[in-house]
Amino acid sequence: MLGMQVSFNFWDVLINLVFSYIATVGFALTVNIPHRVIHWSGICGCAGWMVYWLLARAEAGRMLSNAFGAFAVGLVAVLLAKWKKCPVILFSVPGLVPLVPGAPAYMVVRWLIDGEYLGAQQMMMRVAIVTVSIALGFLLSTLVQESLNKYLRRLKLKEKLGK
Amino acid sequence: MLAGGSEMYRVEDTMRRIAVNAGIKEVNVFAMPTGLFVSLDDGETSSVTELESVKERSINLELVDRVNELSREFADKRIDLCQLEEKLTEVEEHTPSFPFWLQVIGAGSLSATLMVLFLDVYDWVDFPVAGLIGASGYWMDAWLKRHTKVRFLAELIAAMEMGLVAILVSWLVPASNVNNILIGALMTLVPGLAMTNALRDLFMGDWVSGIVRMCEAVMTAIALGGGVGIMIRFLGA
């Protein structure tokens, strides 16, 4: 992973940025997100996808790139939630959408229909691994959230004592 | 709040806070995706226990945000208990939501763009088709949900419709690819998110809720896969 080389052109990056933003906002519309944060949830999804995409391009492996992508989503969501003063899931639910393993999940069904159970099993494993690594990455970001909360509380306490 | 798809610990936390701010000494809250128990004790005379069941669940983030906002205001003593109750009922009845056509367009753009992202190929033939089918599937799903009480039936039939249209399109336009179209289009209904949410509930120690949500996600996935599978098998693609 270290010393990795990423090769991409400008066009690729642009398409990925714009499309991940649109996809996140599209999902945000279907889950009825509050109007004032719809733009920011799009940016949250965009950040997560770009981290995932760059790591996947650098051949960091499926698990690692998904976990880091979810971690980025969680981190951005926590910061945005602190700033905008609203629940974290407003950002994290749409933000995780681009990372969902949709393509392998469909391939499971496709292979089951064609009667190729070995291929289907392999894909099912892939879906499971991706799902678990997303959850783990997100779990790591809640660690940041907790420590941030503790830090802020201590800051407030100091202010009170200072007075 | 439960109906809006919030996390379990947030529901319990909010209720506890409201009760403590209302001056009640001992509060016990136990929340599950299908219902919730609250037990209040003022320390002197008697304790009250209430049970509320939750029938319908979907993700509605606006609702979660509003309730959160109200409990915050109550904690800051900007509104009193009566006002809180009034406003909560109001929020519950008239949650401001996006117009339905906008949601359908959202679903369409979501499935078109996600298809390109997932496949990492710039497949411009299938791009608009996936968008249209995704939007129509979302519309179908929402329409059926209004008319039937059986769970997962709407998903099953919407998936069948998507499969049917995708195969018809692939007959008309030979350059298109049924698999690519369906990967994009199905993303509007896929429960990938419910799965991740379920795992997160499990990590937070909400066992019942995690297992219930996981079961829901798996059942939805089976309904979707089954619907598409039936169509592909029938028409042979």
mmCIF file of C-alpha atoms in Angstrom:
data_model
loop_
_atom_site.group_PDB
_atom_site.id
_atom_site.type_symbol
_atom_site.label_atom_id
_atom_site.label_comp_id
_atom_site.label_asym_id
_atom_site.label_seq_id
_atom_site.Cartn_x
_atom_site.Cartn_y
_atom_site.Cartn_z
ATOM 1 C CA MET A 1 0.000 0.000 0.000
ATOM 2 C CA LEU A 2 2.781 2.432 0.829
ATOM 3 C CA GLY A 3 4.668 3.678 -2.155
ATOM 4 C CA MET A 4 1.580 3.141 -4.218
ATOM 5 C CA GLN A 5 1.113 4.758 -7.535
ATOM 6 C CA VAL A 6 -2.182 6.085 -8.736
ATOM 7 C CA SER A 7 -2.729 6.860 -12.356
ATOM 8 C CA PHE A 8 -5.825 8.675 -13.517
ATOM 9 C CA ASN A 9 -6.771 11.476 -15.805
ATOM 10 C CA PHE A 10 -8.746 14.585 -15.158
ATOM 11 C CA TRP A 11 -11.871 13.348 -16.950
ATOM 12 C CA ASP A 12 -12.106 10.268 -14.717
ATOM 13 C CA VAL A 13 -11.852 12.299 -11.545
ATOM 14 C CA LEU A 14 -14.426 14.786 -12.718
ATOM 15 C CA ILE A 15 -16.965 12.122 -13.651
ATOM 16 C CA ASN A 16 -16.509 10.315 -10.351
ATOM 17 C CA LEU A 17 -16.825 13.493 -8.338
ATOM 18 C CA VAL A 18 -19.956 14.696 -10.087
ATOM 19 C CA PHE A 19 -21.668 11.324 -10.299
ATOM 20 C CA SER A 20 -21.105 10.395 -6.672
ATOM 21 C CA TYR A 21 -22.525 13.774 -5.699
ATOM 22 C CA ILE A 22 -25.616 13.291 -7.887
ATOM 23 C CA ALA A 23 -26.174 9.749 -6.672
ATOM 24 C CA THR A 24 -26.017 10.790 -3.020
ATOM 25 C CA VAL A 25 -28.364 13.710 -3.513
ATOM 26 C CA GLY A 26 -30.734 11.459 -5.466
ATOM 27 C CA PHE A 27 -30.876 9.044 -2.561
ATOM 28 C CA ALA A 28 -31.221 11.886 -0.087
ATOM 29 C CA LEU A 29 -34.318 13.004 -1.982
ATOM 30 C CA THR A 30 -35.912 9.579 -1.672
ATOM 31 C CA VAL A 31 -35.382 9.430 2.114
ATOM 32 C CA ASN A 32 -36.792 12.936 2.582
ATOM 33 C CA ILE A 33 -33.789 14.741 3.993
ATOM 34 C CA PRO A 34 -34.298 18.249 5.490
ATOM 35 C CA HIS A 35 -33.895 20.901 2.822
ATOM 36 C CA ARG A 36 -31.155 22.822 4.545
ATOM 37 C CA VAL A 37 -28.585 20.000 4.528
ATOM 38 C CA ILE A 38 -29.206 18.306 1.185
ATOM 39 C CA HIS A 39 -26.172 19.903 -0.431
ATOM 40 C CA TRP A 40 -23.876 18.881 2.415
ATOM 41 C CA SER A 41 -25.033 15.283 2.396
ATOM 42 C CA GLY A 42 -24.044 15.183 -1.272
ATOM 43 C CA ILE A 43 -20.573 16.407 -0.384
ATOM 44 C CA CYS A 44 -20.340 13.776 2.342
ATOM 45 C CA GLY A 45 -21.094 10.982 -0.142
ATOM 46 C CA CYS A 46 -18.686 12.516 -2.609
ATOM 47 C CA ALA A 47 -15.846 12.495 -0.061
ATOM 48 C CA GLY A 48 -16.460 8.866 0.872
ATOM 49 C CA TRP A 49 -16.586 7.717 -2.718
ATOM 50 C CA MET A 50 -13.437 9.601 -3.717
ATOM 51 C CA VAL A 51 -11.469 8.037 -0.852
ATOM 52 C CA TYR A 52 -12.743 4.599 -1.847
ATOM 53 C CA TRP A 53 -12.082 5.191 -5.518
ATOM 54 C CA LEU A 54 -8.539 6.471 -5.100
ATOM 55 C CA LEU A 55 -7.632 3.610 -2.775
ATOM 56 C CA ALA A 56 -9.200 1.073 -5.120
ATOM 57 C CA ARG A 57 -7.237 2.610 -7.969
ATOM 58 C CA ALA A 58 -4.064 2.303 -5.917
ATOM 59 C CA GLU A 59 -4.844 -1.404 -5.487
ATOM 60 C CA ALA A 60 -5.206 -1.199 -1.740
ATOM 61 C CA GLY A 61 -7.611 -4.129 -1.816
ATOM 62 C CA ARG A 62 -11.364 -4.360 -1.547
ATOM 63 C CA MET A 63 -11.626 -4.511 2.208
ATOM 64 C CA LEU A 64 -9.238 -1.696 2.995
ATOM 65 C CA SER A 65 -10.619 0.708 0.423
ATOM 66 C CA ASN A 66 -14.208 0.121 1.525
ATOM 67 C CA ALA A 67 -13.322 0.495 5.184
ATOM 68 C CA PHE A 68 -11.467 3.739 4.578
ATOM 69 C CA GLY A 69 -14.275 5.021 2.386
ATOM 70 C CA ALA A 70 -16.802 4.385 5.138
ATOM 71 C CA PHE A 71 -14.425 5.915 7.678
ATOM 72 C CA ALA A 72 -14.228 9.060 5.566
ATOM 73 C CA VAL A 73 -18.016 9.211 5.312
ATOM 74 C CA GLY A 74 -18.325 8.855 9.078
ATOM 75 C CA LEU A 75 -15.699 11.489 9.768
ATOM 76 C CA VAL A 76 -17.194 14.061 7.410
ATOM 77 C CA ALA A 77 -20.671 13.263 8.745
ATOM 78 C CA VAL A 78 -19.598 13.820 12.355
ATOM 79 C CA LEU A 79 -17.947 17.137 11.545
ATOM 80 C CA LEU A 80 -20.907 18.338 9.489
ATOM 81 C CA ALA A 81 -23.338 17.273 12.202
ATOM 82 C CA LYS A 82 -21.399 19.250 14.817
ATOM 83 C CA TRP A 83 -21.347 22.267 12.551
ATOM 84 C CA LYS A 84 -24.976 22.146 11.435
ATOM 85 C CA LYS A 85 -26.257 20.899 14.831
ATOM 86 C CA CYS A 86 -28.298 17.945 13.622
ATOM 87 C CA PRO A 87 -28.144 14.134 13.946
ATOM 88 C CA VAL A 88 -25.230 12.343 12.307
ATOM 89 C CA ILE A 89 -27.420 9.943 10.343
ATOM 90 C CA LEU A 90 -28.674 12.823 8.220
ATOM 91 C CA PHE A 91 -25.316 12.719 6.478
ATOM 92 C CA SER A 92 -24.169 9.162 6.996
ATOM 93 C CA VAL A 93 -27.236 7.421 5.569
ATOM 94 C CA PRO A 94 -27.067 9.028 2.115
ATOM 95 C CA GLY A 95 -23.279 9.215 2.301
ATOM 96 C CA LEU A 96 -22.832 5.447 2.495
ATOM 97 C CA VAL A 97 -25.015 4.790 -0.560
ATOM 98 C CA PRO A 98 -22.289 4.865 -3.220
ATOM 99 C CA LEU A 99 -20.288 2.318 -1.209
ATOM 100 C CA VAL A 100 -23.068 -0.299 -1.057
ATOM 101 C CA PRO A 101 -21.975 -3.447 -2.928
ATOM 102 C CA GLY A 102 -24.726 -3.331 -5.544
ATOM 103 C CA ALA A 103 -22.896 -4.886 -8.472
ATOM 104 C CA PRO A 104 -21.684 -8.060 -6.702
ATOM 105 C CA ALA A 105 -25.114 -8.436 -5.062
ATOM 106 C CA TYR A 106 -26.726 -8.437 -8.494
ATOM 107 C CA MET A 107 -24.143 -10.892 -9.806
ATOM 108 C CA VAL A 108 -25.112 -13.321 -7.015
ATOM 109 C CA VAL A 109 -28.676 -13.363 -8.340
ATOM 110 C CA ARG A 110 -27.518 -13.577 -11.934
ATOM 111 C CA TRP A 111 -25.283 -16.565 -11.271
ATOM 112 C CA LEU A 112 -27.907 -18.330 -9.217
ATOM 113 C CA ILE A 113 -30.312 -17.996 -12.142
ATOM 114 C CA ASP A 114 -27.737 -19.411 -14.523
ATOM 115 C CA GLY A 115 -27.166 -22.320 -12.131
ATOM 116 C CA GLU A 116 -23.530 -21.503 -11.422
ATOM 117 C CA TYR A 117 -23.473 -22.030 -7.686
ATOM 118 C CA LEU A 118 -19.711 -21.751 -7.286
ATOM 119 C CA GLY A 119 -19.579 -18.306 -8.832
ATOM 120 C CA ALA A 120 -22.591 -17.244 -6.792
ATOM 121 C CA GLN A 121 -20.932 -18.409 -3.588
ATOM 122 C CA GLN A 122 -17.814 -16.467 -4.403
ATOM 123 C CA MET A 123 -19.815 -13.315 -5.044
ATOM 124 C CA MET A 124 -21.806 -13.817 -1.865
ATOM 125 C CA MET A 125 -18.568 -13.899 0.099
ATOM 126 C CA ARG A 126 -17.558 -10.691 -1.620
ATOM 127 C CA VAL A 127 -20.828 -8.991 -0.653
ATOM 128 C CA ALA A 128 -20.414 -10.132 2.949
ATOM 129 C CA ILE A 129 -16.818 -8.916 3.152
ATOM 130 C CA VAL A 130 -17.638 -5.528 1.674
ATOM 131 C CA THR A 131 -20.638 -5.052 3.973
ATOM 132 C CA VAL A 132 -18.655 -5.961 7.068
ATOM 133 C CA SER A 133 -15.731 -3.754 6.129
ATOM 134 C CA ILE A 134 -18.054 -0.799 5.550
ATOM 135 C CA ALA A 135 -19.569 -1.356 8.973
ATOM 136 C CA LEU A 136 -16.116 -1.635 10.559
ATOM 137 C CA GLY A 137 -14.897 1.537 8.897
ATOM 138 C CA PHE A 138 -17.962 3.346 10.117
ATOM 139 C CA LEU A 139 -17.465 1.935 13.603
ATOM 140 C CA LEU A 140 -13.978 3.425 13.666
ATOM 141 C CA SER A 141 -15.415 6.823 12.869
ATOM 142 C CA THR A 142 -17.714 6.678 15.894
ATOM 143 C CA LEU A 143 -14.531 6.429 17.956
ATOM 144 C CA VAL A 144 -13.576 9.852 16.631
ATOM 145 C CA GLN A 145 -17.045 11.108 17.449
ATOM 146 C CA GLU A 146 -16.826 9.964 21.049
ATOM 147 C CA SER A 147 -13.410 11.444 21.637
ATOM 148 C CA LEU A 148 -14.515 14.710 20.031
ATOM 149 C CA ASN A 149 -17.541 14.848 22.330
ATOM 150 C CA LYS A 150 -15.365 14.236 25.371
ATOM 151 C CA TYR A 151 -12.924 16.910 24.292
ATOM 152 C CA LEU A 152 -15.697 19.471 23.774
ATOM 153 C CA ARG A 153 -17.204 18.656 27.160
ATOM 154 C CA ARG A 154 -13.854 19.156 28.866
ATOM 155 C CA LEU A 155 -13.452 22.465 27.053
ATOM 156 C CA LYS A 156 -16.831 23.620 28.336
ATOM 157 C CA LEU A 157 -15.962 22.560 31.873
ATOM 158 C CA LYS A 158 -12.744 24.546 31.749
ATOM 159 C CA GLU A 159 -14.630 27.603 30.612
ATOM 160 C CA LYS A 160 -16.998 27.271 33.543
ATOM 161 C CA LEU A 161 -14.147 26.891 36.025
ATOM 162 C CA GLY A 162 -12.375 29.860 34.518
ATOM 163 C CA LYS A 163 -15.359 32.028 35.210
ATOM 164 C CA MET B 1 -38.773 8.821 15.486
ATOM 165 C CA LEU B 2 -38.625 5.052 15.364
ATOM 166 C CA ALA B 3 -40.733 5.169 12.244
ATOM 167 C CA GLY B 4 -38.197 7.528 10.725
ATOM 168 C CA GLY B 5 -35.430 4.963 10.887
ATOM 169 C CA SER B 6 -33.300 6.523 13.580
ATOM 170 C CA GLU B 7 -30.730 4.593 15.570
ATOM 171 C CA MET B 8 -32.029 2.859 18.672
ATOM 172 C CA TYR B 9 -29.713 4.514 21.163
ATOM 173 C CA ARG B 10 -30.714 7.928 19.836
ATOM 174 C CA VAL B 11 -34.398 7.174 20.430
ATOM 175 C CA GLU B 12 -33.757 6.006 23.977
ATOM 176 C CA ASP B 13 -31.464 8.932 24.692
ATOM 177 C CA THR B 14 -33.901 11.536 23.432
ATOM 178 C CA MET B 15 -36.794 10.137 25.422
ATOM 179 C CA ARG B 16 -34.727 9.963 28.559
ATOM 180 C CA ARG B 17 -33.616 13.538 28.140
ATOM 181 C CA ILE B 18 -37.116 14.850 27.577
ATOM 182 C CA ALA B 19 -38.334 13.036 30.681
ATOM 183 C CA VAL B 20 -35.469 14.229 32.857
ATOM 184 C CA ASN B 21 -35.988 17.793 31.681
ATOM 185 C CA ALA B 22 -39.650 17.451 32.574
ATOM 186 C CA GLY B 23 -38.578 16.786 36.153
ATOM 187 C CA ILE B 24 -39.028 13.051 36.475
ATOM 188 C CA LYS B 25 -36.548 11.277 38.684
ATOM 189 C CA GLU B 26 -36.298 7.807 37.254
ATOM 190 C CA VAL B 27 -36.818 6.919 33.634
ATOM 191 C CA ASN B 28 -36.488 3.594 31.893
ATOM 192 C CA VAL B 29 -36.775 3.344 28.157
ATOM 193 C CA PHE B 30 -36.563 0.223 26.094
ATOM 194 C CA ALA B 31 -36.851 0.665 22.354
ATOM 195 C CA MET B 32 -37.193 -1.939 19.642
ATOM 196 C CA PRO B 33 -37.919 -1.429 15.952
ATOM 197 C CA THR B 34 -41.422 -2.803 16.472
ATOM 198 C CA GLY B 35 -42.354 -0.973 19.635
ATOM 199 C CA LEU B 36 -41.207 0.836 22.706
ATOM 200 C CA PHE B 37 -41.690 0.795 26.461
ATOM 201 C CA VAL B 38 -41.328 3.755 28.780
ATOM 202 C CA SER B 39 -41.499 3.564 32.514
ATOM 203 C CA LEU B 40 -41.587 6.765 34.544
ATOM 204 C CA ASP B 41 -41.119 7.033 38.282
ATOM 205 C CA ASP B 42 -41.449 10.278 40.227
ATOM 206 C CA GLY B 43 -39.999 8.729 43.347
ATOM 207 C CA GLU B 44 -43.003 9.227 45.616
ATOM 208 C CA THR B 45 -46.386 7.860 44.772
ATOM 209 C CA SER B 46 -46.522 5.640 41.770
ATOM 210 C CA SER B 47 -44.835 4.720 38.567
ATOM 211 C CA VAL B 48 -46.320 4.794 35.098
ATOM 212 C CA THR B 49 -45.478 2.392 32.310
ATOM 213 C CA GLU B 50 -46.538 2.902 28.758
ATOM 214 C CA LEU B 51 -46.239 0.773 25.697
ATOM 215 C CA GLU B 52 -46.395 2.014 22.151
ATOM 216 C CA SER B 53 -46.122 -0.180 19.097
ATOM 217 C CA VAL B 54 -44.709 0.926 15.792
ATOM 218 C CA LYS B 55 -46.368 -0.533 12.751
ATOM 219 C CA GLU B 56 -44.867 1.256 9.802
ATOM 220 C CA ARG B 57 -41.195 1.801 9.293
ATOM 221 C CA SER B 58 -39.414 3.675 6.573
ATOM 222 C CA ILE B 59 -36.520 6.077 6.414
ATOM 223 C CA ASN B 60 -37.613 9.660 6.888
ATOM 224 C CA LEU B 61 -34.747 11.849 7.969
ATOM 225 C CA GLU B 62 -36.743 15.067 8.113
ATOM 226 C CA LEU B 63 -38.805 13.573 10.948
ATOM 227 C CA VAL B 64 -35.711 12.557 12.896
ATOM 228 C CA ASP B 65 -34.246 16.022 12.504
ATOM 229 C CA ARG B 66 -37.403 17.803 13.620
ATOM 230 C CA VAL B 67 -37.838 15.705 16.759
ATOM 231 C CA ASN B 68 -34.192 16.207 17.620
ATOM 232 C CA GLU B 69 -34.567 19.944 17.190
ATOM 233 C CA LEU B 70 -37.656 20.049 19.429
ATOM 234 C CA SER B 71 -36.007 18.088 22.221
ATOM 235 C CA ARG B 72 -33.041 20.463 22.035
ATOM 236 C CA GLU B 73 -35.334 23.458 22.346
ATOM 237 C CA PHE B 74 -37.092 21.850 25.288
ATOM 238 C CA ALA B 75 -33.791 21.196 27.027
ATOM 239 C CA ASP B 76 -32.858 24.854 26.612
ATOM 240 C CA LYS B 77 -36.213 25.784 28.239
ATOM 241 C CA ARG B 78 -37.290 27.709 25.169
ATOM 242 C CA ILE B 79 -40.605 25.847 25.064
ATOM 243 C CA ASP B 80 -42.581 24.150 27.819
ATOM 244 C CA LEU B 81 -44.087 20.687 28.005
ATOM 245 C CA CYS B 82 -47.463 21.573 26.472
ATOM 246 C CA GLN B 83 -45.898 23.354 23.554
ATOM 247 C CA LEU B 84 -43.573 20.412 23.044
ATOM 248 C CA GLU B 85 -46.438 17.968 22.832
ATOM 249 C CA GLU B 86 -48.358 20.235 20.483
ATOM 250 C CA LYS B 87 -45.398 20.643 18.177
ATOM 251 C CA LEU B 88 -44.572 16.936 18.220
ATOM 252 C CA THR B 89 -48.061 16.066 17.071
ATOM 253 C CA GLU B 90 -47.827 18.698 14.394
ATOM 254 C CA VAL B 91 -44.503 17.339 13.141
ATOM 255 C CA GLU B 92 -45.861 13.815 13.143
ATOM 256 C CA GLU B 93 -48.875 14.742 11.077
ATOM 257 C CA HIS B 94 -47.382 17.160 8.613
ATOM 258 C CA THR B 95 -43.784 16.264 8.035
ATOM 259 C CA PRO B 96 -42.653 18.547 5.240
ATOM 260 C CA SER B 97 -41.536 16.363 2.374
ATOM 261 C CA PHE B 98 -40.324 16.702 -1.151
ATOM 262 C CA PRO B 99 -42.941 16.402 -3.873
ATOM 263 C CA PHE B 100 -43.249 12.888 -5.190
ATOM 264 C CA TRP B 101 -42.066 13.660 -8.718
ATOM 265 C CA LEU B 102 -38.838 15.052 -7.297
ATOM 266 C CA GLN B 103 -38.293 11.811 -5.381
ATOM 267 C CA VAL B 104 -38.823 9.829 -8.573
ATOM 268 C CA ILE B 105 -36.331 11.999 -10.415
ATOM 269 C CA GLY B 106 -33.920 11.517 -7.515
ATOM 270 C CA ALA B 107 -34.296 7.749 -7.806
ATOM 271 C CA GLY B 108 -33.693 7.927 -11.537
ATOM 272 C CA SER B 109 -30.535 10.011 -11.321
ATOM 273 C CA LEU B 110 -29.314 7.795 -8.493
ATOM 274 C CA SER B 111 -29.608 4.612 -10.519
ATOM 275 C CA ALA B 112 -28.089 6.110 -13.678
ATOM 276 C CA THR B 113 -25.043 7.551 -11.948
ATOM 277 C CA LEU B 114 -24.471 4.607 -9.633
ATOM 278 C CA MET B 115 -24.414 2.259 -12.612
ATOM 279 C CA VAL B 116 -21.457 4.161 -14.054
ATOM 280 C CA LEU B 117 -19.715 4.330 -10.676
ATOM 281 C CA PHE B 118 -20.106 0.633 -9.918
ATOM 282 C CA LEU B 119 -19.066 -0.689 -13.286
ATOM 283 C CA ASP B 120 -16.241 1.770 -13.866
ATOM 284 C CA VAL B 121 -17.086 1.776 -17.586
ATOM 285 C CA TYR B 122 -18.587 4.769 -19.288
ATOM 286 C CA ASP B 123 -21.511 2.972 -20.797
ATOM 287 C CA TRP B 124 -23.511 5.838 -22.295
ATOM 288 C CA VAL B 125 -26.076 3.635 -24.053
ATOM 289 C CA ASP B 126 -27.383 2.185 -20.799
ATOM 290 C CA PHE B 127 -27.044 5.416 -18.853
ATOM 291 C CA PRO B 128 -30.456 6.980 -19.674
ATOM 292 C CA VAL B 129 -32.174 3.607 -19.781
ATOM 293 C CA ALA B 130 -31.022 2.696 -16.283
ATOM 294 C CA GLY B 131 -32.225 6.077 -15.061
ATOM 295 C CA LEU B 132 -35.674 5.666 -16.568
ATOM 296 C CA ILE B 133 -36.124 2.115 -15.346
ATOM 297 C CA GLY B 134 -34.911 3.016 -11.868
ATOM 298 C CA ALA B 135 -37.363 5.900 -11.685
ATOM 299 C CA SER B 136 -40.263 3.777 -12.934
ATOM 300 C CA GLY B 137 -39.383 1.008 -10.466
ATOM 301 C CA TYR B 138 -39.325 3.459 -7.578
ATOM 302 C CA TRP B 139 -42.660 4.893 -8.653
ATOM 303 C CA MET B 140 -44.135 1.397 -8.950
ATOM 304 C CA ASP B 141 -42.846 0.406 -5.524
ATOM 305 C CA ALA B 142 -44.287 3.494 -3.857
ATOM 306 C CA TRP B 143 -47.614 3.078 -5.631
ATOM 307 C CA LEU B 144 -47.939 -0.579 -4.660
ATOM 308 C CA LYS B 145 -46.996 0.133 -1.061
ATOM 309 C CA ARG B 146 -50.029 2.365 -0.813
ATOM 310 C CA HIS B 147 -52.334 -0.379 -2.043
ATOM 311 C CA THR B 148 -51.146 -3.526 -0.340
ATOM 312 C CA LYS B 149 -50.503 -4.529 3.233
ATOM 313 C CA VAL B 150 -48.348 -7.532 2.468
ATOM 314 C CA ARG B 151 -44.705 -6.769 3.124
ATOM 315 C CA PHE B 152 -42.190 -7.329 0.335
ATOM 316 C CA LEU B 153 -44.920 -7.747 -2.287
ATOM 317 C CA ALA B 154 -44.302 -4.236 -3.603
ATOM 318 C CA GLU B 155 -40.579 -4.894 -3.914
ATOM 319 C CA LEU B 156 -41.178 -8.191 -5.674
ATOM 320 C CA ILE B 157 -43.513 -6.738 -8.276
ATOM 321 C CA ALA B 158 -41.417 -3.603 -8.803
ATOM 322 C CA ALA B 159 -38.371 -5.804 -9.426
ATOM 323 C CA MET B 160 -40.370 -7.892 -11.892
ATOM 324 C CA GLU B 161 -41.415 -4.757 -13.742
ATOM 325 C CA MET B 162 -37.826 -3.534 -13.895
ATOM 326 C CA GLY B 163 -36.627 -6.862 -15.231
ATOM 327 C CA LEU B 164 -39.368 -6.914 -17.844
ATOM 328 C CA VAL B 165 -38.673 -3.413 -19.122
ATOM 329 C CA ALA B 166 -34.921 -3.980 -19.133
ATOM 330 C CA ILE B 167 -35.277 -7.114 -21.251
ATOM 331 C CA LEU B 168 -37.684 -5.383 -23.640
ATOM 332 C CA VAL B 169 -35.219 -2.544 -24.060
ATOM 333 C CA SER B 170 -32.402 -4.955 -24.746
ATOM 334 C CA TRP B 171 -34.483 -6.472 -27.552
ATOM 335 C CA LEU B 172 -35.142 -3.066 -29.062
ATOM 336 C CA VAL B 173 -31.639 -1.690 -28.601
ATOM 337 C CA PRO B 174 -29.130 -4.482 -29.166
ATOM 338 C CA ALA B 175 -26.219 -2.362 -27.963
ATOM 339 C CA SER B 176 -27.539 -2.288 -24.398
ATOM 340 C CA ASN B 177 -26.673 -4.748 -21.645
ATOM 341 C CA VAL B 178 -29.415 -6.120 -19.391
ATOM 342 C CA ASN B 179 -27.033 -6.782 -16.490
ATOM 343 C CA ASN B 180 -25.665 -3.255 -16.465
ATOM 344 C CA ILE B 181 -29.112 -1.695 -16.647
ATOM 345 C CA LEU B 182 -30.449 -3.809 -13.808
ATOM 346 C CA ILE B 183 -27.463 -3.195 -11.530
ATOM 347 C CA GLY B 184 -28.191 0.500 -11.758
ATOM 348 C CA ALA B 185 -31.960 0.310 -11.665
ATOM 349 C CA LEU B 186 -32.199 -2.046 -8.681
ATOM 350 C CA MET B 187 -30.073 0.272 -6.542
ATOM 351 C CA THR B 188 -33.161 2.391 -5.896
ATOM 352 C CA LEU B 189 -34.675 -0.434 -3.852
ATOM 353 C CA VAL B 190 -31.619 -2.372 -2.634
ATOM 354 C CA PRO B 191 -31.415 -2.707 1.160
ATOM 355 C CA GLY B 192 -27.644 -2.341 1.330
ATOM 356 C CA LEU B 193 -28.112 0.505 3.704
ATOM 357 C CA ALA B 194 -30.454 -1.363 5.995
ATOM 358 C CA MET B 195 -27.788 -4.056 6.206
ATOM 359 C CA THR B 196 -25.083 -1.590 7.234
ATOM 360 C CA ASN B 197 -27.464 0.040 9.699
ATOM 361 C CA ALA B 198 -28.280 -3.361 11.164
ATOM 362 C CA LEU B 199 -24.615 -4.129 11.674
ATOM 363 C CA ARG B 200 -24.149 -0.780 13.358
ATOM 364 C CA ASP B 201 -27.031 -1.438 15.716
ATOM 365 C CA LEU B 202 -25.396 -4.740 16.607
ATOM 366 C CA PHE B 203 -22.105 -2.984 17.332
ATOM 367 C CA MET B 204 -23.865 -0.527 19.615
ATOM 368 C CA GLY B 205 -25.331 -3.419 21.594
ATOM 369 C CA ASP B 206 -28.911 -3.156 20.353
ATOM 370 C CA TRP B 207 -29.261 -6.846 19.634
ATOM 371 C CA VAL B 208 -32.983 -7.061 18.994
ATOM 372 C CA SER B 209 -33.076 -4.114 16.663
ATOM 373 C CA GLY B 210 -29.982 -5.267 14.787
ATOM 374 C CA ILE B 211 -31.386 -8.721 14.176
ATOM 375 C CA VAL B 212 -34.813 -7.422 13.158
ATOM 376 C CA ARG B 213 -33.315 -4.975 10.706
ATOM 377 C CA MET B 214 -30.964 -7.559 9.281
ATOM 378 C CA CYS B 215 -33.861 -9.937 8.751
ATOM 379 C CA GLU B 216 -35.782 -7.169 7.006
ATOM 380 C CA ALA B 217 -32.833 -6.403 4.742
ATOM 381 C CA VAL B 218 -32.325 -10.040 3.794
ATOM 382 C CA MET B 219 -36.020 -10.511 3.037
ATOM 383 C CA THR B 220 -36.072 -7.420 0.827
ATOM 384 C CA ALA B 221 -33.001 -8.640 -1.029
ATOM 385 C CA ILE B 222 -34.639 -12.015 -1.592
ATOM 386 C CA ALA B 223 -37.792 -10.349 -2.911
ATOM 387 C CA LEU B 224 -35.810 -8.189 -5.320
ATOM 388 C CA GLY B 225 -33.617 -11.029 -6.526
ATOM 389 C CA GLY B 226 -36.615 -13.290 -6.907
ATOM 390 C CA GLY B 227 -38.538 -10.737 -8.933
ATOM 391 C CA VAL B 228 -35.692 -10.138 -11.347
ATOM 392 C CA GLY B 229 -34.894 -13.834 -11.471
ATOM 393 C CA ILE B 230 -38.434 -14.787 -12.468
ATOM 394 C CA MET B 231 -38.407 -12.319 -15.338
ATOM 395 C CA ILE B 232 -34.980 -13.275 -16.655
ATOM 396 C CA ARG B 233 -35.903 -16.950 -16.474
ATOM 397 C CA PHE B 234 -39.183 -16.425 -18.320
ATOM 398 C CA LEU B 235 -37.908 -14.240 -21.111
ATOM 399 C CA GLY B 236 -34.406 -15.644 -21.291
ATOM 400 C CA ALA B 237 -31.827 -12.887 -21.345
#
